[in-house]
């Protein structure tokens, strides 16, 4: 089911809540510039294993409200805290992709991991984001020809072949966002520095990262794993930045194994 949660006066986030009776809860935090819909291929499978899947759209993206201001990691982490508190969530897993991983890390630092028992960081933009020169080019494209920027992004995003129809679906997800929020988050990524946040993470952490990732290089995941003593790194051998789709069967299996919901093969 879908509903809205007001995170501050006049700003509501859209929440996709699948299998509310599930005994294990994962909160899915999408990447830039997408929405909760990017996790369709997890939502298709994980509820069968007793997982409650909660996907939220950040402010400015998907079906959520799109204020002109409020696009920094503290505000995005605070939005997540309101959702967790209002839904009364406890012992949840935060699964964050790319920028969503950075939001999850800031949440753990800023809110002392309230209600969270584990992290799954997927191609995470942690502890740094996008080089400023790359970000500036993307911002310029966003403010002048956003559809074409999203087509270029799609070509860079995936290692495996994606059909024309799938590529169009992916572009359409990005077009649900506003132009100003799309540009603001890219500027945020160009300035990202979450090194100081990592010491706050003491919960078990699963790192999934495509070895062919052209957006956040695999070497960054290797460095991240060394900084998180409670983490496990699983390389996705046939993925770029989109392992949640490119290796969806293995991706889902690894998450379920890590949660202890299926036996390891």
PDB file of C-alpha atoms in Angstrom:
ATOM      1  CA  UNK A   1       0.000   0.000   0.000  1.00  0.00           C
ATOM      2  CA  UNK A   2       1.044   3.596  -0.423  1.00  0.00           C
ATOM      3  CA  UNK A   3       0.618   6.584   1.859  1.00  0.00           C
ATOM      4  CA  UNK A   4       2.249   9.877   2.828  1.00  0.00           C
ATOM      5  CA  UNK A   5       4.164  10.897   5.949  1.00  0.00           C
ATOM      6  CA  UNK A   6       4.560  14.597   6.774  1.00  0.00           C
ATOM      7  CA  UNK A   7       8.210  15.187   7.684  1.00  0.00           C
ATOM      8  CA  UNK A   8       7.922  18.933   8.198  1.00  0.00           C
ATOM      9  CA  UNK A   9       5.145  21.457   7.739  1.00  0.00           C
ATOM     10  CA  UNK A  10       4.064  21.379   4.129  1.00  0.00           C
ATOM     11  CA  UNK A  11       6.393  18.535   3.072  1.00  0.00           C
ATOM     12  CA  UNK A  12       5.132  14.979   2.761  1.00  0.00           C
ATOM     13  CA  UNK A  13       7.079  11.919   1.633  1.00  0.00           C
ATOM     14  CA  UNK A  14       5.503   9.053  -0.267  1.00  0.00           C
ATOM     15  CA  UNK A  15       5.884   5.640   1.393  1.00  0.00           C
ATOM     16  CA  UNK A  16       5.431   2.312  -0.378  1.00  0.00           C
ATOM     17  CA  UNK A  17       4.724  -0.294   2.316  1.00  0.00           C
ATOM     18  CA  UNK A  18       4.611  -3.887   1.117  1.00  0.00           C
ATOM     19  CA  UNK A  19       3.789  -6.848   3.387  1.00  0.00           C
ATOM     20  CA  UNK A  20       3.277  -4.886   6.651  1.00  0.00           C
ATOM     21  CA  UNK A  21       2.936  -8.178   8.553  1.00  0.00           C
ATOM     22  CA  UNK A  22       6.475  -9.248   7.657  1.00  0.00           C
ATOM     23  CA  UNK A  23       8.735 -10.138  10.576  1.00  0.00           C
ATOM     24  CA  UNK A  24      11.878  -8.569   9.055  1.00  0.00           C
ATOM     25  CA  UNK A  25      11.704  -4.961   7.850  1.00  0.00           C
ATOM     26  CA  UNK A  26      13.903  -3.363   5.219  1.00  0.00           C
ATOM     27  CA  UNK A  27      13.670   0.368   4.539  1.00  0.00           C
ATOM     28  CA  UNK A  28      14.808   0.973   0.953  1.00  0.00           C
ATOM     29  CA  UNK A  29      16.496   4.304   0.251  1.00  0.00           C
ATOM     30  CA  UNK A  30      16.773   4.924  -3.477  1.00  0.00           C
ATOM     31  CA  UNK A  31      19.608   6.507  -5.406  1.00  0.00           C
ATOM     32  CA  UNK A  32      19.832   9.747  -7.384  1.00  0.00           C
ATOM     33  CA  UNK A  33      17.744  10.665  -9.362  1.00  0.00           C
ATOM     34  CA  UNK A  34      15.317   7.765  -9.000  1.00  0.00           C
ATOM     35  CA  UNK A  35      12.538   6.701  -6.614  1.00  0.00           C
ATOM     36  CA  UNK A  36      11.476   3.688  -4.593  1.00  0.00           C
ATOM     37  CA  UNK A  37      10.385   2.102  -7.878  1.00  0.00           C
ATOM     38  CA  UNK A  38      13.999   1.236  -8.693  1.00  0.00           C
ATOM     39  CA  UNK A  39      13.631  -1.657  -6.221  1.00  0.00           C
ATOM     40  CA  UNK A  40      10.784  -3.315  -8.125  1.00  0.00           C
ATOM     41  CA  UNK A  41      12.878  -6.464  -8.573  1.00  0.00           C
ATOM     42  CA  UNK A  42      13.378  -6.746  -4.818  1.00  0.00           C
ATOM     43  CA  UNK A  43       9.731  -6.012  -4.031  1.00  0.00           C
ATOM     44  CA  UNK A  44       8.764  -8.838  -6.398  1.00  0.00           C
ATOM     45  CA  UNK A  45      10.654 -11.418  -4.324  1.00  0.00           C
ATOM     46  CA  UNK A  46      11.545 -10.505  -0.745  1.00  0.00           C
ATOM     47  CA  UNK A  47       8.007 -10.452   0.741  1.00  0.00           C
ATOM     48  CA  UNK A  48       7.787 -14.180  -0.070  1.00  0.00           C
ATOM     49  CA  UNK A  49      10.420 -14.695   2.637  1.00  0.00           C
ATOM     50  CA  UNK A  50       8.620 -12.694   5.300  1.00  0.00           C
ATOM     51  CA  UNK A  51      10.238  -9.328   4.567  1.00  0.00           C
ATOM     52  CA  UNK A  52       8.308  -6.107   5.030  1.00  0.00           C
ATOM     53  CA  UNK A  53       9.541  -3.796   2.286  1.00  0.00           C
ATOM     54  CA  UNK A  54       9.234  -0.060   2.925  1.00  0.00           C
ATOM     55  CA  UNK A  55      10.330   2.159   0.074  1.00  0.00           C
ATOM     56  CA  UNK A  56      10.382   5.910   0.543  1.00  0.00           C
ATOM     57  CA  UNK A  57      10.805   8.666  -2.017  1.00  0.00           C
ATOM     58  CA  UNK A  58      13.121  11.448  -0.845  1.00  0.00           C
ATOM     59  CA  UNK A  59      11.766  14.992  -0.866  1.00  0.00           C
ATOM     60  CA  UNK A  60      12.011  16.264  -4.429  1.00  0.00           C
ATOM     61  CA  UNK A  61      11.820  12.802  -6.005  1.00  0.00           C
ATOM     62  CA  UNK A  62       9.230  10.233  -7.034  1.00  0.00           C
ATOM     63  CA  UNK A  63       5.778  10.918  -5.626  1.00  0.00           C
ATOM     64  CA  UNK A  64       6.998  12.989  -2.670  1.00  0.00           C
ATOM     65  CA  UNK A  65       6.541  16.738  -2.322  1.00  0.00           C
ATOM     66  CA  UNK A  66       9.140  18.841  -4.077  1.00  0.00           C
ATOM     67  CA  UNK A  67      10.078  21.920  -2.041  1.00  0.00           C
ATOM     68  CA  UNK A  68      12.730  24.211  -3.454  1.00  0.00           C
ATOM     69  CA  UNK A  69      15.014  23.915  -0.420  1.00  0.00           C
ATOM     70  CA  UNK A  70      16.107  21.200   1.992  1.00  0.00           C
ATOM     71  CA  UNK A  71      18.564  19.101  -0.010  1.00  0.00           C
ATOM     72  CA  UNK A  72      21.403  18.294   2.361  1.00  0.00           C
ATOM     73  CA  UNK A  73      22.368  15.107   4.166  1.00  0.00           C
ATOM     74  CA  UNK A  74      21.221  16.320   7.575  1.00  0.00           C
ATOM     75  CA  UNK A  75      17.743  17.200   6.316  1.00  0.00           C
ATOM     76  CA  UNK A  76      17.423  13.940   4.363  1.00  0.00           C
ATOM     77  CA  UNK A  77      18.535  11.960   7.427  1.00  0.00           C
ATOM     78  CA  UNK A  78      16.046  13.901   9.555  1.00  0.00           C
ATOM     79  CA  UNK A  79      13.279  13.045   7.077  1.00  0.00           C
ATOM     80  CA  UNK A  80      14.182   9.379   7.464  1.00  0.00           C
ATOM     81  CA  UNK A  81      14.080   9.707  11.256  1.00  0.00           C
ATOM     82  CA  UNK A  82      10.540  11.130  11.109  1.00  0.00           C
ATOM     83  CA  UNK A  83       9.421   8.214   8.936  1.00  0.00           C
ATOM     84  CA  UNK A  84      10.988   5.638  11.287  1.00  0.00           C
ATOM     85  CA  UNK A  85       9.451   7.298  14.346  1.00  0.00           C
ATOM     86  CA  UNK A  86       5.990   7.825  12.865  1.00  0.00           C
ATOM     87  CA  UNK A  87       5.800   4.230  11.650  1.00  0.00           C
ATOM     88  CA  UNK A  88       7.088   2.946  14.996  1.00  0.00           C
ATOM     89  CA  UNK A  89       9.862   0.961  13.334  1.00  0.00           C
ATOM     90  CA  UNK A  90      12.381  -0.990  15.409  1.00  0.00           C
ATOM     91  CA  UNK A  91      15.245  -3.296  14.463  1.00  0.00           C
ATOM     92  CA  UNK A  92      14.993  -2.387  10.791  1.00  0.00           C
ATOM     93  CA  UNK A  93      17.565  -2.801   8.049  1.00  0.00           C
ATOM     94  CA  UNK A  94      18.413   0.300   6.016  1.00  0.00           C
ATOM     95  CA  UNK A  95      19.207  -0.589   2.413  1.00  0.00           C
ATOM     96  CA  UNK A  96      20.629   2.402   0.590  1.00  0.00           C
ATOM     97  CA  UNK A  97      21.741   2.567  -3.032  1.00  0.00           C
ATOM     98  CA  UNK A  98      24.344   5.123  -4.123  1.00  0.00           C
ATOM     99  CA  UNK A  99      23.251   8.462  -2.587  1.00  0.00           C
ATOM    100  CA  UNK A 100      20.762   6.457  -0.538  1.00  0.00           C
ATOM    101  CA  UNK A 101      23.735   4.734   1.070  1.00  0.00           C
ATOM    102  CA  UNK A 102      25.155   8.116   2.023  1.00  0.00           C
ATOM    103  CA  UNK A 103      21.811   9.118   3.572  1.00  0.00           C
ATOM    104  CA  UNK A 104      21.802   5.877   5.582  1.00  0.00           C
ATOM    105  CA  UNK A 105      25.331   6.544   6.851  1.00  0.00           C
ATOM    106  CA  UNK A 106      24.474  10.112   7.873  1.00  0.00           C
ATOM    107  CA  UNK A 107      21.374   8.776   9.656  1.00  0.00           C
ATOM    108  CA  UNK A 108      23.521   6.374  11.688  1.00  0.00           C
ATOM    109  CA  UNK A 109      25.771   9.241  12.736  1.00  0.00           C
ATOM    110  CA  UNK A 110      23.241  11.998  13.257  1.00  0.00           C
ATOM    111  CA  UNK A 111      20.565   9.859  14.938  1.00  0.00           C
ATOM    112  CA  UNK A 112      22.757   7.261  16.639  1.00  0.00           C
ATOM    113  CA  UNK A 113      21.237   4.531  14.496  1.00  0.00           C
ATOM    114  CA  UNK A 114      17.841   4.869  16.190  1.00  0.00           C
ATOM    115  CA  UNK A 115      15.707   1.827  15.336  1.00  0.00           C
ATOM    116  CA  UNK A 116      18.309   0.292  13.017  1.00  0.00           C
ATOM    117  CA  UNK A 117      19.887  -3.130  13.471  1.00  0.00           C
ATOM    118  CA  UNK A 118      21.813  -3.424  10.195  1.00  0.00           C
ATOM    119  CA  UNK A 119      22.861  -1.720   6.972  1.00  0.00           C
ATOM    120  CA  UNK A 120      23.032  -2.794   3.348  1.00  0.00           C
ATOM    121  CA  UNK A 121      25.105  -0.343   1.304  1.00  0.00           C
ATOM    122  CA  UNK A 122      24.738  -0.822  -2.449  1.00  0.00           C
ATOM    123  CA  UNK A 123      27.189   0.973  -4.762  1.00  0.00           C
ATOM    124  CA  UNK A 124      27.220   3.563  -2.001  1.00  0.00           C
ATOM    125  CA  UNK A 125      28.442   7.138  -2.492  1.00  0.00           C
ATOM    126  CA  UNK A 126      30.395   6.814   0.753  1.00  0.00           C
ATOM    127  CA  UNK A 127      32.525   8.380   2.092  1.00  0.00           C
ATOM    128  CA  UNK A 128      32.813  10.633  -0.976  1.00  0.00           C
ATOM    129  CA  UNK A 129      30.489  11.243  -3.868  1.00  0.00           C
ATOM    130  CA  UNK A 130      31.097  12.532  -7.400  1.00  0.00           C
ATOM    131  CA  UNK A 131      34.132  14.566  -8.585  1.00  0.00           C
ATOM    132  CA  UNK A 132      33.175  18.253  -8.841  1.00  0.00           C
ATOM    133  CA  UNK A 133      34.037  18.505 -12.539  1.00  0.00           C
ATOM    134  CA  UNK A 134      31.741  15.565 -13.330  1.00  0.00           C
ATOM    135  CA  UNK A 135      28.996  16.912 -11.090  1.00  0.00           C
ATOM    136  CA  UNK A 136      29.155  20.378 -12.670  1.00  0.00           C
ATOM    137  CA  UNK A 137      28.703  18.894 -16.130  1.00  0.00           C
ATOM    138  CA  UNK A 138      25.689  16.872 -14.957  1.00  0.00           C
ATOM    139  CA  UNK A 139      24.172  19.923 -13.256  1.00  0.00           C
ATOM    140  CA  UNK A 140      24.553  21.933 -16.469  1.00  0.00           C
ATOM    141  CA  UNK A 141      22.839  19.176 -18.433  1.00  0.00           C
ATOM    142  CA  UNK A 142      20.112  18.892 -15.808  1.00  0.00           C
ATOM    143  CA  UNK A 143      19.257  22.577 -16.002  1.00  0.00           C
ATOM    144  CA  UNK A 144      19.305  22.693 -19.807  1.00  0.00           C
ATOM    145  CA  UNK A 145      18.316  19.255 -21.165  1.00  0.00           C
ATOM    146  CA  UNK A 146      17.357  16.948 -18.320  1.00  0.00           C
ATOM    147  CA  UNK A 147      15.890  14.160 -20.507  1.00  0.00           C
ATOM    148  CA  UNK A 148      19.137  13.880 -22.448  1.00  0.00           C
ATOM    149  CA  UNK A 149      21.136  13.900 -19.196  1.00  0.00           C
ATOM    150  CA  UNK A 150      19.088  10.935 -18.016  1.00  0.00           C
ATOM    151  CA  UNK A 151      19.717   9.073 -21.271  1.00  0.00           C
ATOM    152  CA  UNK A 152      23.462   9.633 -20.848  1.00  0.00           C
ATOM    153  CA  UNK A 153      23.215   8.472 -17.236  1.00  0.00           C
ATOM    154  CA  UNK A 154      21.407   5.285 -18.275  1.00  0.00           C
ATOM    155  CA  UNK A 155      24.168   4.434 -20.735  1.00  0.00           C
ATOM    156  CA  UNK A 156      26.755   4.827 -17.970  1.00  0.00           C
ATOM    157  CA  UNK A 157      24.730   3.179 -15.230  1.00  0.00           C
ATOM    158  CA  UNK A 158      24.503  -0.427 -16.409  1.00  0.00           C
ATOM    159  CA  UNK A 159      27.150  -2.963 -17.405  1.00  0.00           C
ATOM    160  CA  UNK A 160      24.691  -5.536 -18.706  1.00  0.00           C
ATOM    161  CA  UNK A 161      22.485  -5.026 -21.750  1.00  0.00           C
ATOM    162  CA  UNK A 162      19.202  -3.274 -21.065  1.00  0.00           C
ATOM    163  CA  UNK A 163      16.374  -3.222 -23.579  1.00  0.00           C
ATOM    164  CA  UNK A 164      15.162   0.048 -25.035  1.00  0.00           C
ATOM    165  CA  UNK A 165      11.928  -0.331 -23.059  1.00  0.00           C
ATOM    166  CA  UNK A 166      13.819  -0.829 -19.806  1.00  0.00           C
ATOM    167  CA  UNK A 167      16.021   2.187 -20.529  1.00  0.00           C
ATOM    168  CA  UNK A 168      12.929   4.318 -21.125  1.00  0.00           C
ATOM    169  CA  UNK A 169      11.414   3.107 -17.837  1.00  0.00           C
ATOM    170  CA  UNK A 170      14.627   4.088 -16.077  1.00  0.00           C
ATOM    171  CA  UNK A 171      14.620   7.565 -17.660  1.00  0.00           C
ATOM    172  CA  UNK A 172      10.977   8.003 -16.682  1.00  0.00           C
ATOM    173  CA  UNK A 173      11.863   7.314 -13.029  1.00  0.00           C
ATOM    174  CA  UNK A 174      14.330  10.181 -13.154  1.00  0.00           C
ATOM    175  CA  UNK A 175      11.821  12.492 -14.796  1.00  0.00           C
ATOM    176  CA  UNK A 176       9.457  12.088 -11.819  1.00  0.00           C
ATOM    177  CA  UNK A 177      11.872  14.263  -9.835  1.00  0.00           C
ATOM    178  CA  UNK A 178      11.989  18.038 -10.119  1.00  0.00           C
ATOM    179  CA  UNK A 179      14.823  19.678 -11.993  1.00  0.00           C
ATOM    180  CA  UNK A 180      15.876  21.782  -8.999  1.00  0.00           C
ATOM    181  CA  UNK A 181      16.076  18.816  -6.616  1.00  0.00           C
ATOM    182  CA  UNK A 182      17.973  16.776  -9.217  1.00  0.00           C
ATOM    183  CA  UNK A 183      20.579  19.530  -9.544  1.00  0.00           C
ATOM    184  CA  UNK A 184      20.722  20.218  -5.792  1.00  0.00           C
ATOM    185  CA  UNK A 185      21.505  16.602  -4.905  1.00  0.00           C
ATOM    186  CA  UNK A 186      24.213  16.423  -7.555  1.00  0.00           C
ATOM    187  CA  UNK A 187      25.818  19.529  -6.036  1.00  0.00           C
ATOM    188  CA  UNK A 188      25.564  17.833  -2.634  1.00  0.00           C
ATOM    189  CA  UNK A 189      27.335  14.766  -4.026  1.00  0.00           C
ATOM    190  CA  UNK A 190      30.163  16.921  -5.346  1.00  0.00           C
ATOM    191  CA  UNK A 191      30.785  18.149  -1.783  1.00  0.00           C
ATOM    192  CA  UNK A 192      30.152  14.869   0.042  1.00  0.00           C
ATOM    193  CA  UNK A 193      32.526  13.917   2.852  1.00  0.00           C
ATOM    194  CA  UNK A 194      31.219  11.287   5.247  1.00  0.00           C
ATOM    195  CA  UNK A 195      34.536  10.064   6.641  1.00  0.00           C
ATOM    196  CA  UNK A 196      33.647  11.311  10.130  1.00  0.00           C
ATOM    197  CA  UNK A 197      30.281   9.519  10.045  1.00  0.00           C
ATOM    198  CA  UNK A 198      31.741   6.048   9.603  1.00  0.00           C
ATOM    199  CA  UNK A 199      32.934   5.692  13.192  1.00  0.00           C
ATOM    200  CA  UNK A 200      29.285   5.792  14.299  1.00  0.00           C
ATOM    201  CA  UNK A 201      28.474   2.564  12.487  1.00  0.00           C
ATOM    202  CA  UNK A 202      28.650  -0.457  14.795  1.00  0.00           C
ATOM    203  CA  UNK A 203      25.818  -2.573  13.361  1.00  0.00           C
ATOM    204  CA  UNK A 204      26.412  -5.448  10.909  1.00  0.00           C
ATOM    205  CA  UNK A 205      26.848  -4.019   7.419  1.00  0.00           C
ATOM    206  CA  UNK A 206      26.618  -5.705   4.028  1.00  0.00           C
ATOM    207  CA  UNK A 207      28.370  -3.922   1.160  1.00  0.00           C
ATOM    208  CA  UNK A 208      27.269  -4.879  -2.365  1.00  0.00           C
ATOM    209  CA  UNK A 209      29.128  -3.219  -5.216  1.00  0.00           C
ATOM    210  CA  UNK A 210      29.456  -3.823  -8.956  1.00  0.00           C
ATOM    211  CA  UNK A 211      33.050  -4.311 -10.049  1.00  0.00           C
ATOM    212  CA  UNK A 212      32.253  -2.536 -13.349  1.00  0.00           C
ATOM    213  CA  UNK A 213      30.703   0.499 -11.654  1.00  0.00           C
ATOM    214  CA  UNK A 214      31.544   3.646 -13.634  1.00  0.00           C
ATOM    215  CA  UNK A 215      29.723   5.975 -11.228  1.00  0.00           C
ATOM    216  CA  UNK A 216      31.226   4.949  -7.867  1.00  0.00           C
ATOM    217  CA  UNK A 217      34.333   2.814  -8.508  1.00  0.00           C
ATOM    218  CA  UNK A 218      34.657  -0.586  -6.846  1.00  0.00           C
ATOM    219  CA  UNK A 219      37.889   0.564  -5.187  1.00  0.00           C
ATOM    220  CA  UNK A 220      35.761   2.889  -3.049  1.00  0.00           C
ATOM    221  CA  UNK A 221      33.817  -0.101  -1.720  1.00  0.00           C
ATOM    222  CA  UNK A 222      37.074  -1.845  -0.857  1.00  0.00           C
ATOM    223  CA  UNK A 223      38.254   1.213   1.054  1.00  0.00           C
ATOM    224  CA  UNK A 224      34.885   1.478   2.802  1.00  0.00           C
ATOM    225  CA  UNK A 225      35.017  -2.149   3.932  1.00  0.00           C
ATOM    226  CA  UNK A 226      38.386  -1.539   5.588  1.00  0.00           C
ATOM    227  CA  UNK A 227      36.920   1.367   7.571  1.00  0.00           C
ATOM    228  CA  UNK A 228      33.920  -0.624   8.839  1.00  0.00           C
ATOM    229  CA  UNK A 229      35.026  -3.519  11.080  1.00  0.00           C
ATOM    230  CA  UNK A 230      31.470  -4.930  11.173  1.00  0.00           C
ATOM    231  CA  UNK A 231      31.130  -5.058   7.381  1.00  0.00           C
ATOM    232  CA  UNK A 232      31.222  -7.718   4.689  1.00  0.00           C
ATOM    233  CA  UNK A 233      31.938  -6.852   1.053  1.00  0.00           C
ATOM    234  CA  UNK A 234      30.319  -8.881  -1.731  1.00  0.00           C
ATOM    235  CA  UNK A 235      31.544  -7.986  -5.240  1.00  0.00           C
ATOM    236  CA  UNK A 236      28.923  -8.135  -7.982  1.00  0.00           C
ATOM    237  CA  UNK A 237      30.962  -9.547 -10.838  1.00  0.00           C
ATOM    238  CA  UNK A 238      28.569  -8.767 -13.684  1.00  0.00           C
ATOM    239  CA  UNK A 239      27.226  -5.373 -12.608  1.00  0.00           C
ATOM    240  CA  UNK A 240      27.907  -1.710 -13.034  1.00  0.00           C
ATOM    241  CA  UNK A 241      26.039   0.749 -10.806  1.00  0.00           C
ATOM    242  CA  UNK A 242      22.774  -1.183 -10.997  1.00  0.00           C
ATOM    243  CA  UNK A 243      23.285  -4.590  -9.383  1.00  0.00           C
ATOM    244  CA  UNK A 244      19.796  -4.430  -7.882  1.00  0.00           C
ATOM    245  CA  UNK A 245      18.622  -5.163 -11.448  1.00  0.00           C
ATOM    246  CA  UNK A 246      21.674  -6.463 -13.313  1.00  0.00           C
ATOM    247  CA  UNK A 247      22.204  -9.360 -10.902  1.00  0.00           C
ATOM    248  CA  UNK A 248      18.802  -9.268  -9.274  1.00  0.00           C
ATOM    249  CA  UNK A 249      18.597 -13.010  -8.478  1.00  0.00           C
ATOM    250  CA  UNK A 250      22.013 -13.094  -6.815  1.00  0.00           C
ATOM    251  CA  UNK A 251      21.430  -9.713  -5.196  1.00  0.00           C
ATOM    252  CA  UNK A 252      18.212 -10.907  -3.567  1.00  0.00           C
ATOM    253  CA  UNK A 253      19.765 -14.207  -2.553  1.00  0.00           C
ATOM    254  CA  UNK A 254      22.754 -12.548  -0.887  1.00  0.00           C
ATOM    255  CA  UNK A 255      20.506 -10.174   1.076  1.00  0.00           C
ATOM    256  CA  UNK A 256      18.291 -13.059   2.225  1.00  0.00           C
ATOM    257  CA  UNK A 257      21.328 -15.130   3.238  1.00  0.00           C
ATOM    258  CA  UNK A 258      22.799 -12.220   5.165  1.00  0.00           C
ATOM    259  CA  UNK A 259      19.500 -11.787   6.991  1.00  0.00           C
ATOM    260  CA  UNK A 260      19.453 -15.501   7.807  1.00  0.00           C
ATOM    261  CA  UNK A 261      16.166 -16.030   5.971  1.00  0.00           C
ATOM    262  CA  UNK A 262      17.590 -18.653   3.597  1.00  0.00           C
ATOM    263  CA  UNK A 263      20.549 -20.988   3.927  1.00  0.00           C
ATOM    264  CA  UNK A 264      23.776 -20.140   2.178  1.00  0.00           C
ATOM    265  CA  UNK A 265      24.370 -22.102  -0.984  1.00  0.00           C
TER     266      UNK A 265
END
